[in-house]
Short mmCIF file of C-alpha atoms and ligand atoms in Angstrom, two decimals:
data_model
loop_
_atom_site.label_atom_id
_atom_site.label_comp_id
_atom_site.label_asym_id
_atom_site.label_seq_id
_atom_site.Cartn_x
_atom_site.Cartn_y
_atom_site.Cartn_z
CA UNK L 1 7.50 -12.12 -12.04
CA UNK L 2 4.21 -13.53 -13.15
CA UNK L 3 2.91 -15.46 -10.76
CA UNK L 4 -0.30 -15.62 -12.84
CA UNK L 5 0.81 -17.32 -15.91
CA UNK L 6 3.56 -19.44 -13.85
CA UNK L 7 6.79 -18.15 -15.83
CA UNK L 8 9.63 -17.89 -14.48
CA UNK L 9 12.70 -15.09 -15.16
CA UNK L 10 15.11 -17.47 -16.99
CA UNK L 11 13.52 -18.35 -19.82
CA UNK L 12 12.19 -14.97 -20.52
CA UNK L 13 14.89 -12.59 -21.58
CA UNK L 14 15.33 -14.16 -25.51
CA UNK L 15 11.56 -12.35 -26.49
CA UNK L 16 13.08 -9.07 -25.43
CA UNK L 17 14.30 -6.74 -28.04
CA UNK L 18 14.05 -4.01 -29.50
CA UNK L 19 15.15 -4.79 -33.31
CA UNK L 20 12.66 -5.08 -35.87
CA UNK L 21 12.13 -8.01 -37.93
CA UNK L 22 11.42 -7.59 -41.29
CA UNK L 23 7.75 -7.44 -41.90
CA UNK L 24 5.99 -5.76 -45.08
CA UNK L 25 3.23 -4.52 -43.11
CA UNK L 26 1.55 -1.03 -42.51
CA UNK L 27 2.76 0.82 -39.70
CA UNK L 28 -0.15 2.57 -37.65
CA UNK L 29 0.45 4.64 -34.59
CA UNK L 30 -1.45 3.64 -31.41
CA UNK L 31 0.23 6.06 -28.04
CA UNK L 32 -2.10 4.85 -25.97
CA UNK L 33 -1.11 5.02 -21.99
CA UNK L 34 -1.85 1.12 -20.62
CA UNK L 35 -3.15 2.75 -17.48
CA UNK L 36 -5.88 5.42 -19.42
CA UNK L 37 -8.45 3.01 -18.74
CA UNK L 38 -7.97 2.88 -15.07
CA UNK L 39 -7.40 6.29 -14.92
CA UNK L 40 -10.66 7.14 -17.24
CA UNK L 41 -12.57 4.99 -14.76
CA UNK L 42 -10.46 6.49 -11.81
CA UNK L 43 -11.18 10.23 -12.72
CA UNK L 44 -15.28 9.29 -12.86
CA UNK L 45 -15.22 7.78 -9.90
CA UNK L 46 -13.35 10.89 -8.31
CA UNK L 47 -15.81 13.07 -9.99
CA UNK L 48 -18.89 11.32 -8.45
CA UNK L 49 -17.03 11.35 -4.83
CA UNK L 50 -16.66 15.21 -5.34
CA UNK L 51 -20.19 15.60 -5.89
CA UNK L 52 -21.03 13.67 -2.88
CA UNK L 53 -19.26 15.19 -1.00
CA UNK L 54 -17.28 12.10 0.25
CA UNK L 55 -13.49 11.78 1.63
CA UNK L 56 -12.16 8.71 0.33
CA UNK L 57 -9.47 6.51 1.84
CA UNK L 58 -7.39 3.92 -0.26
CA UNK L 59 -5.72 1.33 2.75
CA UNK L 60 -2.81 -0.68 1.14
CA UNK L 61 0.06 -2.76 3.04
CA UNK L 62 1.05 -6.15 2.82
CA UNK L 63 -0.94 -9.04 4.44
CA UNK L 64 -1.72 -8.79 7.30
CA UNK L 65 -0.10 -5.40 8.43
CA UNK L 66 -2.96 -4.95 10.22
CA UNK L 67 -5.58 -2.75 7.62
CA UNK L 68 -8.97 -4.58 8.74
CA UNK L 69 -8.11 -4.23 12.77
CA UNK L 70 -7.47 -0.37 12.22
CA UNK L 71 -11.18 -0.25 10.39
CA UNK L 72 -12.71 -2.22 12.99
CA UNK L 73 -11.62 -0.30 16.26
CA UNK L 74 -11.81 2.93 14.10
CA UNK L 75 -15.86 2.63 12.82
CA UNK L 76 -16.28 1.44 16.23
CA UNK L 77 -14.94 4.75 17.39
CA UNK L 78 -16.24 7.22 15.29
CA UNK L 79 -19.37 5.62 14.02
CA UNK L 80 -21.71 8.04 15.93
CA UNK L 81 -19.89 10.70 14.27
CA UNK L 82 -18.83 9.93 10.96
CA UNK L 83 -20.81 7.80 8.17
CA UNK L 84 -18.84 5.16 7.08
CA UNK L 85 -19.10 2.83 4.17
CA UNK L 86 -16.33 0.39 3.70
CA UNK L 87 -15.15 -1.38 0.54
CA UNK L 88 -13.36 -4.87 0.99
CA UNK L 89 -10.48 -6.21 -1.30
CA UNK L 90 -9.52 -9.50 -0.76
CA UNK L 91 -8.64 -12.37 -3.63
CA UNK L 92 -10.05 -14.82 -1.80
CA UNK L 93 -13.30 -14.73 0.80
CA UNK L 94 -15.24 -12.42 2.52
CA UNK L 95 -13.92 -12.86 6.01
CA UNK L 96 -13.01 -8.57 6.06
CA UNK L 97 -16.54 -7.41 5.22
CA UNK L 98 -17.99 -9.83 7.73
CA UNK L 99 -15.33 -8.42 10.28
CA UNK L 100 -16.94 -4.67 9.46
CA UNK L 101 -20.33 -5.63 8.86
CA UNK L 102 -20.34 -6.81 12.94
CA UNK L 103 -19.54 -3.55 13.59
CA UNK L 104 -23.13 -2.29 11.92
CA UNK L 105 -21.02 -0.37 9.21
CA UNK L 106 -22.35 -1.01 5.48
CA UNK L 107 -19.51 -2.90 3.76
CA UNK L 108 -19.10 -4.76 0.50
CA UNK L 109 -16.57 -7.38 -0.35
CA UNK L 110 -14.82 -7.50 -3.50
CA UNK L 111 -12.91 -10.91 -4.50
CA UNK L 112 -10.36 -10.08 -6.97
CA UNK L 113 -10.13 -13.46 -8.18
CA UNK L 114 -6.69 -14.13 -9.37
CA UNK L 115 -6.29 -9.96 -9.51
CA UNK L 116 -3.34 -8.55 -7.05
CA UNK L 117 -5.64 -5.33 -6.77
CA UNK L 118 -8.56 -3.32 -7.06
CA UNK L 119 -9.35 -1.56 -9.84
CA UNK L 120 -11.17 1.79 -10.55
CA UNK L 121 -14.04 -0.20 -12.61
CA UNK L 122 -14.43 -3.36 -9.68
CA UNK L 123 -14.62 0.30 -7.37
CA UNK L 124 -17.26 2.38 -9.62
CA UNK L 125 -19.76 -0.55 -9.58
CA UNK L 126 -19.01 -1.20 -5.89
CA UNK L 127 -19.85 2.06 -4.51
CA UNK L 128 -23.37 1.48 -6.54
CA UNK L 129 -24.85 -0.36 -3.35
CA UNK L 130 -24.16 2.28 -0.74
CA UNK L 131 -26.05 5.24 -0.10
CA UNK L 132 -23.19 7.60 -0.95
CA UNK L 133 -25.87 10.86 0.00
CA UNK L 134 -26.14 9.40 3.48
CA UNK L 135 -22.03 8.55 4.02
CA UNK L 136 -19.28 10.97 4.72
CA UNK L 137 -15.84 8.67 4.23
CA UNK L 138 -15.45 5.52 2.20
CA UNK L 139 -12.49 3.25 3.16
CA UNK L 140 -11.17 0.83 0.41
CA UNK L 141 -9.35 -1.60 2.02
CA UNK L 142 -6.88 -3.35 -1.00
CA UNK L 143 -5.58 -6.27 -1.68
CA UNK L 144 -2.57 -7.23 1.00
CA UNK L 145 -0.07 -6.31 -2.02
CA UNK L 146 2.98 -3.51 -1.70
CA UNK L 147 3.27 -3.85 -5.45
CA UNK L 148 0.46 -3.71 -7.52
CA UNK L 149 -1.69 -1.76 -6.13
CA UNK L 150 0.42 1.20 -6.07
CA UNK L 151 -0.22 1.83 -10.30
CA UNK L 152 -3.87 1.41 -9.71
CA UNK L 153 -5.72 4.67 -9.03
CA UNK L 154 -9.17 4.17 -7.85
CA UNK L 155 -10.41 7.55 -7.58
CA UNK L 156 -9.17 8.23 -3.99
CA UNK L 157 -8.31 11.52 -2.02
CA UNK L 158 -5.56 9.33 -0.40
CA UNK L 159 -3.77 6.30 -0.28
CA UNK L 160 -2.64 5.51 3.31
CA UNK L 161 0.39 2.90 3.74
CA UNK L 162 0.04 0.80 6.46
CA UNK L 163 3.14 -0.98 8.11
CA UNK L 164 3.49 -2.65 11.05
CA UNK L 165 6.31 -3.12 13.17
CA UNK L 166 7.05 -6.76 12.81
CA UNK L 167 7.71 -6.45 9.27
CA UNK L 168 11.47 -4.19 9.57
CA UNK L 169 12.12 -0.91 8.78
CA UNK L 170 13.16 -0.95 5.37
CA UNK L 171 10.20 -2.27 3.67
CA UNK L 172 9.83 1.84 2.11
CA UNK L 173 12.69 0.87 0.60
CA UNK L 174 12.13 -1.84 -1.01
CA UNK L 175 8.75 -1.37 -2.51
CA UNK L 176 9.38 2.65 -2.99
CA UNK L 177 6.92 2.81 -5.53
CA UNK L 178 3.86 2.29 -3.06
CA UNK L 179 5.61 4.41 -0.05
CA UNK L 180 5.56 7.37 -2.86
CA UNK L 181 1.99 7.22 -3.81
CA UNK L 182 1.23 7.43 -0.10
CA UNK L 183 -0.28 10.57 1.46
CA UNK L 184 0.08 8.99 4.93
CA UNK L 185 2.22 5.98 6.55
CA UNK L 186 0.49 4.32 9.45
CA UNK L 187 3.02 2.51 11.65
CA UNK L 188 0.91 -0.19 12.88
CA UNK L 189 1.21 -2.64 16.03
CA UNK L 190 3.38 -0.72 18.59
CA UNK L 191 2.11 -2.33 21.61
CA UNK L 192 4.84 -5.13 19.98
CA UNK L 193 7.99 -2.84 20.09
CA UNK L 194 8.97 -3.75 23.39
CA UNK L 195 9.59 -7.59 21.83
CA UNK L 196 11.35 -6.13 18.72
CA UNK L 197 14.39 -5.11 17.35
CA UNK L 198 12.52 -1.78 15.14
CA UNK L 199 13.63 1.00 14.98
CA UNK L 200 11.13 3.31 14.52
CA UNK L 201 13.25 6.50 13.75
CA UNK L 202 14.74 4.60 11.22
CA UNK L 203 11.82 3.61 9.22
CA UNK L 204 10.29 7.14 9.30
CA UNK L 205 13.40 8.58 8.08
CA UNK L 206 13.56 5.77 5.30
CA UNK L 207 9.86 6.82 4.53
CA UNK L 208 10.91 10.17 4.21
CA UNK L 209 13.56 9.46 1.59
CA UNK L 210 11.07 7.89 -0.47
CA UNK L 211 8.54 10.59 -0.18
CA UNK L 212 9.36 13.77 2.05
CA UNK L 213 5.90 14.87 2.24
CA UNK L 214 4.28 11.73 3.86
CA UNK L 215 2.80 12.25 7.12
CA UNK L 216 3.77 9.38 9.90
CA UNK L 217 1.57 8.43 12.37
CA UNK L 218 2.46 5.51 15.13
CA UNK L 219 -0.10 3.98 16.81
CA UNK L 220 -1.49 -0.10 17.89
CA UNK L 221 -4.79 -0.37 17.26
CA UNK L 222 -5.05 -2.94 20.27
CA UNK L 223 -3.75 -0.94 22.72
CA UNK L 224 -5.59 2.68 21.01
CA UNK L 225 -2.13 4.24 21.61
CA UNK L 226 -2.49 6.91 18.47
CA UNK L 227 -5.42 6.01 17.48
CA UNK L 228 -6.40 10.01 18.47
CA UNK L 229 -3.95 11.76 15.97
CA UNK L 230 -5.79 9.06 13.20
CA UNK L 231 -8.83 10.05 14.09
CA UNK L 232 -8.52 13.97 13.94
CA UNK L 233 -7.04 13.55 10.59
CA UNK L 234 -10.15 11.66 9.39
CA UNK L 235 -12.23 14.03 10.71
CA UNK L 236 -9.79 17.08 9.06
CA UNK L 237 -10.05 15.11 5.54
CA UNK L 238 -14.11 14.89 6.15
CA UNK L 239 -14.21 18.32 6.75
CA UNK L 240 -12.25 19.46 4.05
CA UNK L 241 -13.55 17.49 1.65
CA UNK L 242 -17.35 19.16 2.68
CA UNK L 243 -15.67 22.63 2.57
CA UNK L 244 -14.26 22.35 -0.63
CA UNK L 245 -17.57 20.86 -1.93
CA UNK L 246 -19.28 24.14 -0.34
CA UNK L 247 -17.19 26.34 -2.05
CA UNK L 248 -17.17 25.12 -5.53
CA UNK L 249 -21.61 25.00 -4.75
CA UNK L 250 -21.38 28.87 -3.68
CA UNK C 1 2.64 -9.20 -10.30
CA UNK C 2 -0.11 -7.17 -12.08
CA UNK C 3 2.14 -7.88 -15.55
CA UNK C 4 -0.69 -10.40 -16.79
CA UNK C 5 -3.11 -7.42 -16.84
CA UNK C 6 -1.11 -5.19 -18.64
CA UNK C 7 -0.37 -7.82 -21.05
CA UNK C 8 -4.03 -8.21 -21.67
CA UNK C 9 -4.49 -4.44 -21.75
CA UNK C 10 -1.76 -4.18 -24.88
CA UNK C 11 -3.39 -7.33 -27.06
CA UNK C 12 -7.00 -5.51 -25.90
CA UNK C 13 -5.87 -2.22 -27.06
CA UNK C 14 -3.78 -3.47 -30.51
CA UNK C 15 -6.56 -5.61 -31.24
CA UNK C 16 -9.35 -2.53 -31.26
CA UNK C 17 -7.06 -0.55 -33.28
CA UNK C 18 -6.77 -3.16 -35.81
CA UNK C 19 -10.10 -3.85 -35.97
CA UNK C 20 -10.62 -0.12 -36.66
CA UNK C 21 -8.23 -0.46 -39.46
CA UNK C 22 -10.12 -3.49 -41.08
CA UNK C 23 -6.79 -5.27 -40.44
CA UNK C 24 -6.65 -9.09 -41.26
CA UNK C 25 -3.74 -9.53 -38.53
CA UNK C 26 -1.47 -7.77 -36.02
CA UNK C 27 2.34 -8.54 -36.73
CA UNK C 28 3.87 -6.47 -34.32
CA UNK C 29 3.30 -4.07 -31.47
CA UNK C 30 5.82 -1.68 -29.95
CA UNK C 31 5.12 -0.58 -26.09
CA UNK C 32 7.20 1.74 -24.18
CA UNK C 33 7.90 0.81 -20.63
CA UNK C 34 9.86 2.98 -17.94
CA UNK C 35 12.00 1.94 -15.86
CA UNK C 36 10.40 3.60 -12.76
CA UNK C 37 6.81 2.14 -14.24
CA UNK C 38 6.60 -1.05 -11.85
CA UNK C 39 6.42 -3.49 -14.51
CA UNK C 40 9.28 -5.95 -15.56
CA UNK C 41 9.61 -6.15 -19.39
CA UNK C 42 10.35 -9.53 -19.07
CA UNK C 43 7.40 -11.07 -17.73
CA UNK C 44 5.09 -8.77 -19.66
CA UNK C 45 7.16 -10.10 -22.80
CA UNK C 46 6.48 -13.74 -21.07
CA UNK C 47 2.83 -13.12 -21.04
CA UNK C 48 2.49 -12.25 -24.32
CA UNK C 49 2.38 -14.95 -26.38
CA UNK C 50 -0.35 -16.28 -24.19
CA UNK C 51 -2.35 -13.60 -24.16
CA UNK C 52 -2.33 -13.43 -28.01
CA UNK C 53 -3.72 -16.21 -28.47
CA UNK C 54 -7.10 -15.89 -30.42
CA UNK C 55 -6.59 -12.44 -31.42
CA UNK C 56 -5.46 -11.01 -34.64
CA UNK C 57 -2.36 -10.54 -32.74
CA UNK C 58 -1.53 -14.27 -32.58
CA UNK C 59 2.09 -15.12 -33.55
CA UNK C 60 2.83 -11.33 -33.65
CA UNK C 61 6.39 -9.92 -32.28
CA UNK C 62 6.37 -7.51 -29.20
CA UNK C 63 9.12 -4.89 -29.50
CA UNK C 64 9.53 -3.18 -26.09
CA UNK C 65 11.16 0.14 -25.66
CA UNK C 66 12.47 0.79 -22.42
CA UNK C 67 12.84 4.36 -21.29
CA UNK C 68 15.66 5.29 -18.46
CA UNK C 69 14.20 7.44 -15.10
CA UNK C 70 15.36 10.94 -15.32
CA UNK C 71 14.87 13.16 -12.61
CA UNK C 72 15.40 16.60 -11.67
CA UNK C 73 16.87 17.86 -8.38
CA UNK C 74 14.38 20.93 -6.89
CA UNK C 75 16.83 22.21 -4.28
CA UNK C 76 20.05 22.30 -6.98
CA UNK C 77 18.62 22.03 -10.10
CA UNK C 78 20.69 19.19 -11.53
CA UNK C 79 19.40 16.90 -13.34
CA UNK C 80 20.31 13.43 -12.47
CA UNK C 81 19.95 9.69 -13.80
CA UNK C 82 17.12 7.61 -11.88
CA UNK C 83 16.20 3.86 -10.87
CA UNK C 84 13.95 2.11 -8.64
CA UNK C 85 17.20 2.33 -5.66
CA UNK C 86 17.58 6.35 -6.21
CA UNK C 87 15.90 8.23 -3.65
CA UNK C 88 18.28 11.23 -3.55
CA UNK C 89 20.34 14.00 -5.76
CA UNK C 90 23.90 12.54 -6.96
CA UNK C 91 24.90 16.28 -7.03
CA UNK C 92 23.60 17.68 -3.27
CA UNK C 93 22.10 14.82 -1.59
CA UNK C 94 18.53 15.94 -1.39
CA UNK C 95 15.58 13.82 -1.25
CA UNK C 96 13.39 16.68 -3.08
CA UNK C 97 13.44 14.82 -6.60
CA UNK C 98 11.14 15.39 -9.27
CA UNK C 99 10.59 12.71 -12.02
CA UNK C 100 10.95 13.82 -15.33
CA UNK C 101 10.59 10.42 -17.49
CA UNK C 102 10.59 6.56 -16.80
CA UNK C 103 6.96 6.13 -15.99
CA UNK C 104 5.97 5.60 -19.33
CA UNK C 105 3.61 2.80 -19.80
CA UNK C 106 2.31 2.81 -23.16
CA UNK C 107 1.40 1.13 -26.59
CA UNK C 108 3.18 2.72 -29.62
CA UNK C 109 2.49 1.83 -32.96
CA UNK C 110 1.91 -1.61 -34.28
CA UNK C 111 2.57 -3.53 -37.48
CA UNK C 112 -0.71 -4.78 -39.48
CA UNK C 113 -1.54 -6.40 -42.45
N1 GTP R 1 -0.28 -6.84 18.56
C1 GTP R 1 -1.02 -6.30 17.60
N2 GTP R 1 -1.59 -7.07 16.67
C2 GTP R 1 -2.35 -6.49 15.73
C3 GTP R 1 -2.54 -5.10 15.68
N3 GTP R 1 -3.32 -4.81 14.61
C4 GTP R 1 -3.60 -5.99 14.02
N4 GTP R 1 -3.02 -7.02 14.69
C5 GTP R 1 -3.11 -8.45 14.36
O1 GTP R 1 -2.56 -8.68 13.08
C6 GTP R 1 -3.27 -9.71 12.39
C7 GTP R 1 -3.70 -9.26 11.02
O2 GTP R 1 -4.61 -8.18 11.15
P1 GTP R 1 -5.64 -7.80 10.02
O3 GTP R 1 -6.37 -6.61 10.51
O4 GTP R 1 -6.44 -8.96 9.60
O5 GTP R 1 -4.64 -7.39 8.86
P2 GTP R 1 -4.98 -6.99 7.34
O6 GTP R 1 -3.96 -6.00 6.93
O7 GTP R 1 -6.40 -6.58 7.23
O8 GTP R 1 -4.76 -8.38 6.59
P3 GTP R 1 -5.18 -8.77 5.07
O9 GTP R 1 -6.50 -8.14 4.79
O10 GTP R 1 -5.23 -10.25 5.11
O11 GTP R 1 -4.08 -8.23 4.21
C8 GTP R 1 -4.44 -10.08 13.30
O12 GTP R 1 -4.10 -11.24 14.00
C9 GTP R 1 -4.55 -8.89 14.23
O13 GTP R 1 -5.08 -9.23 15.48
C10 GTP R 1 -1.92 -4.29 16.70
O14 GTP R 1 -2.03 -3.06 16.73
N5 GTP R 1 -1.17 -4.96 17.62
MG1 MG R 2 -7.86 -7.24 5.86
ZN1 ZN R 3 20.52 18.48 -5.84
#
């Protein structure tokens, strides 16, 4: 439903048809895709991170799955070894990018306004204030959405799916869409388990009927329980991204 | 919830190809939505109106096409029927789908005069 433009379902369903009515106009083909904008704006963006040799990480969940905590202990982490720069999606404030700008990593917030999600355009013009020669992996943290962004491609290696335990393990099947687009599910928060009723088996295996390539990884970014097997996939993606730059340049 | 957007996307999108035309007004568009695309046909069709005012599309008629998900299975090769609530083949049970229409998202011809 629209939350936007406040309509409800009910009313709704008499515009919907597909009968002509009878008008004596010209007809004129248009087959234009909705998303070829975004995806114009998407595939420049995804050329310039190519050239710059940059691994780029798309962060989506809902609110408050835990997406900002996992940036902050990770730059933290591996900011003496990796060059961040972090992009910050939020409709509202810019409480996120003040959270990683403490950490001394360049970050930018983005308000999206009334928008459920970043776009490739509000992205292109974002990474213009970073020095993209001097930063090996960009994080985009979205909009706390599992909806909307999930049609939105922003030029990203990856889009990695953050859960966390408190929110039951069925949520890949109820927003599929987003669980599909995902290279990698984070199952965020375990330090909690002991108070819950998850079942983490369960919610992998649900993942995996969505999407049987994702890659799982559990960890609680309070405790730094998994925080390891994150971080050597970062640093795989970083290196991978270099190589493949290298041998396109030889 | 992004249905708003794609609203304004179609008006944005019939309204340049009018203009292109040296069309006076819009008075109807025809999208084709899937039914694995995300978007509910309903609230885009909700939005509409709105949207069109202001435009040479104003008091135009949106004709949606929906298109059903078809998949195929890649471990038994059958090709199956799909919604948002499929994850697996009807025939063998595996999860190893490929999707061969219903993501369609797109503006098809429009009516101008
Ligand atoms: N126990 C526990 N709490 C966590 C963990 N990670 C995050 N939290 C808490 O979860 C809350 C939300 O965390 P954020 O990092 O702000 O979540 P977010 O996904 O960035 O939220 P939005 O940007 O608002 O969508 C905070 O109170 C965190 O302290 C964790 O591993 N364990
Ligand atoms: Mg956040
Ligand atoms: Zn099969």
């Amino acid at each position: 439903m629209c939350i936007d433009c406040g309509c409800g379902p009910a009313e709704a369903s008499h515009h919907h048809h597909d009968h002509k009515h009878d008008h004596d106009g010209k007809t004129v083909k248009i087959e234009e895709d909705l998303l070829a904008k975004n995806n114009r704006l998407a595939g420049n963006n995804r050329q310039l991170f190519a050239d710059k040799e940059l691994f780029v990480l798309n962060l989506v969940s809902s609110p408050g799955s835990g997406k900002t905590s996992i940036l902050e202990r990770t730059l933290s982490d591996l900011k003496e070894e990796i060059c961040f720069a972090v992009l910050e999606g939020d409709q509202q404030t810019a409480n996120d990018a003040d959270r990683i700008a403490a950490t001394g990593v360049p970050a930018l917030q983005i308000n999206t306004g009334t928008g459920c999600h970043l776009d490739a355009h509000m992205v292109g013009h974002g990474v213009e204030t970073f020095d993209l020669n001097a930063t090996d992996l960009l994080m985009i943290e979205n909009v706390g959405n599992l909806v909307c962004p999930a049609s939105f491609d922003l030029g990203e290696d990856f889009k990695v799916a953050v859960l966390s335990v408190t929110e039951g393990e069925d949520k890949p099947l109820k927003y599929p869409q987003m669980f599909r687009a995902a290279k990698m599910m984070l199952i965020n928060k375990i330090d909690l388990l002991p108070h819950l009723r998850f079942d983490v088996e369960k919610c992998k295996a649900f993942a995996r009927q969505v999407n049987p390539e994702i890659t799982i990884l559990e960890l609680s970014c309070h405790s730094g329980e998994g925080m390891e097997a994150w971080y050597t996939w970062l640093r795989q993606g970083v290196a991978g991204k270099k190589a493949a730059a290298d041998s396109k340049g030889a | 919830m992004h249905e708003l957007g794609i609203t304004r996307s179609i008006v944005e999108i019939a309204e340049e190809n009018a203009r292109r035309q040296g069309a006076q007004r819009v008075l109807s568009v025809t999208i084709e939505i899937g039914d694995l695309a995300g978007v509910i046909p309903d609230s885009v069709a909700f939005c509409y109106e709105v949207c069109c005012e202001g435009t040479l599309l104003a008091g135009s008629e949106l004709l949606i096409r929906q298109v059903k998900g078809k998949g195929r299975c890649r471990d038994c090769g059958a090709d199956i029927d799909l919604d948002t609530t499929t994850f697996n083949c009807s025939t063998c049970g595996s999860y190893a789908l490929e999707r061969l229409q219903g993501e369609e998202l797109r503006v098809i011809e429009m009516e101008i005069e």
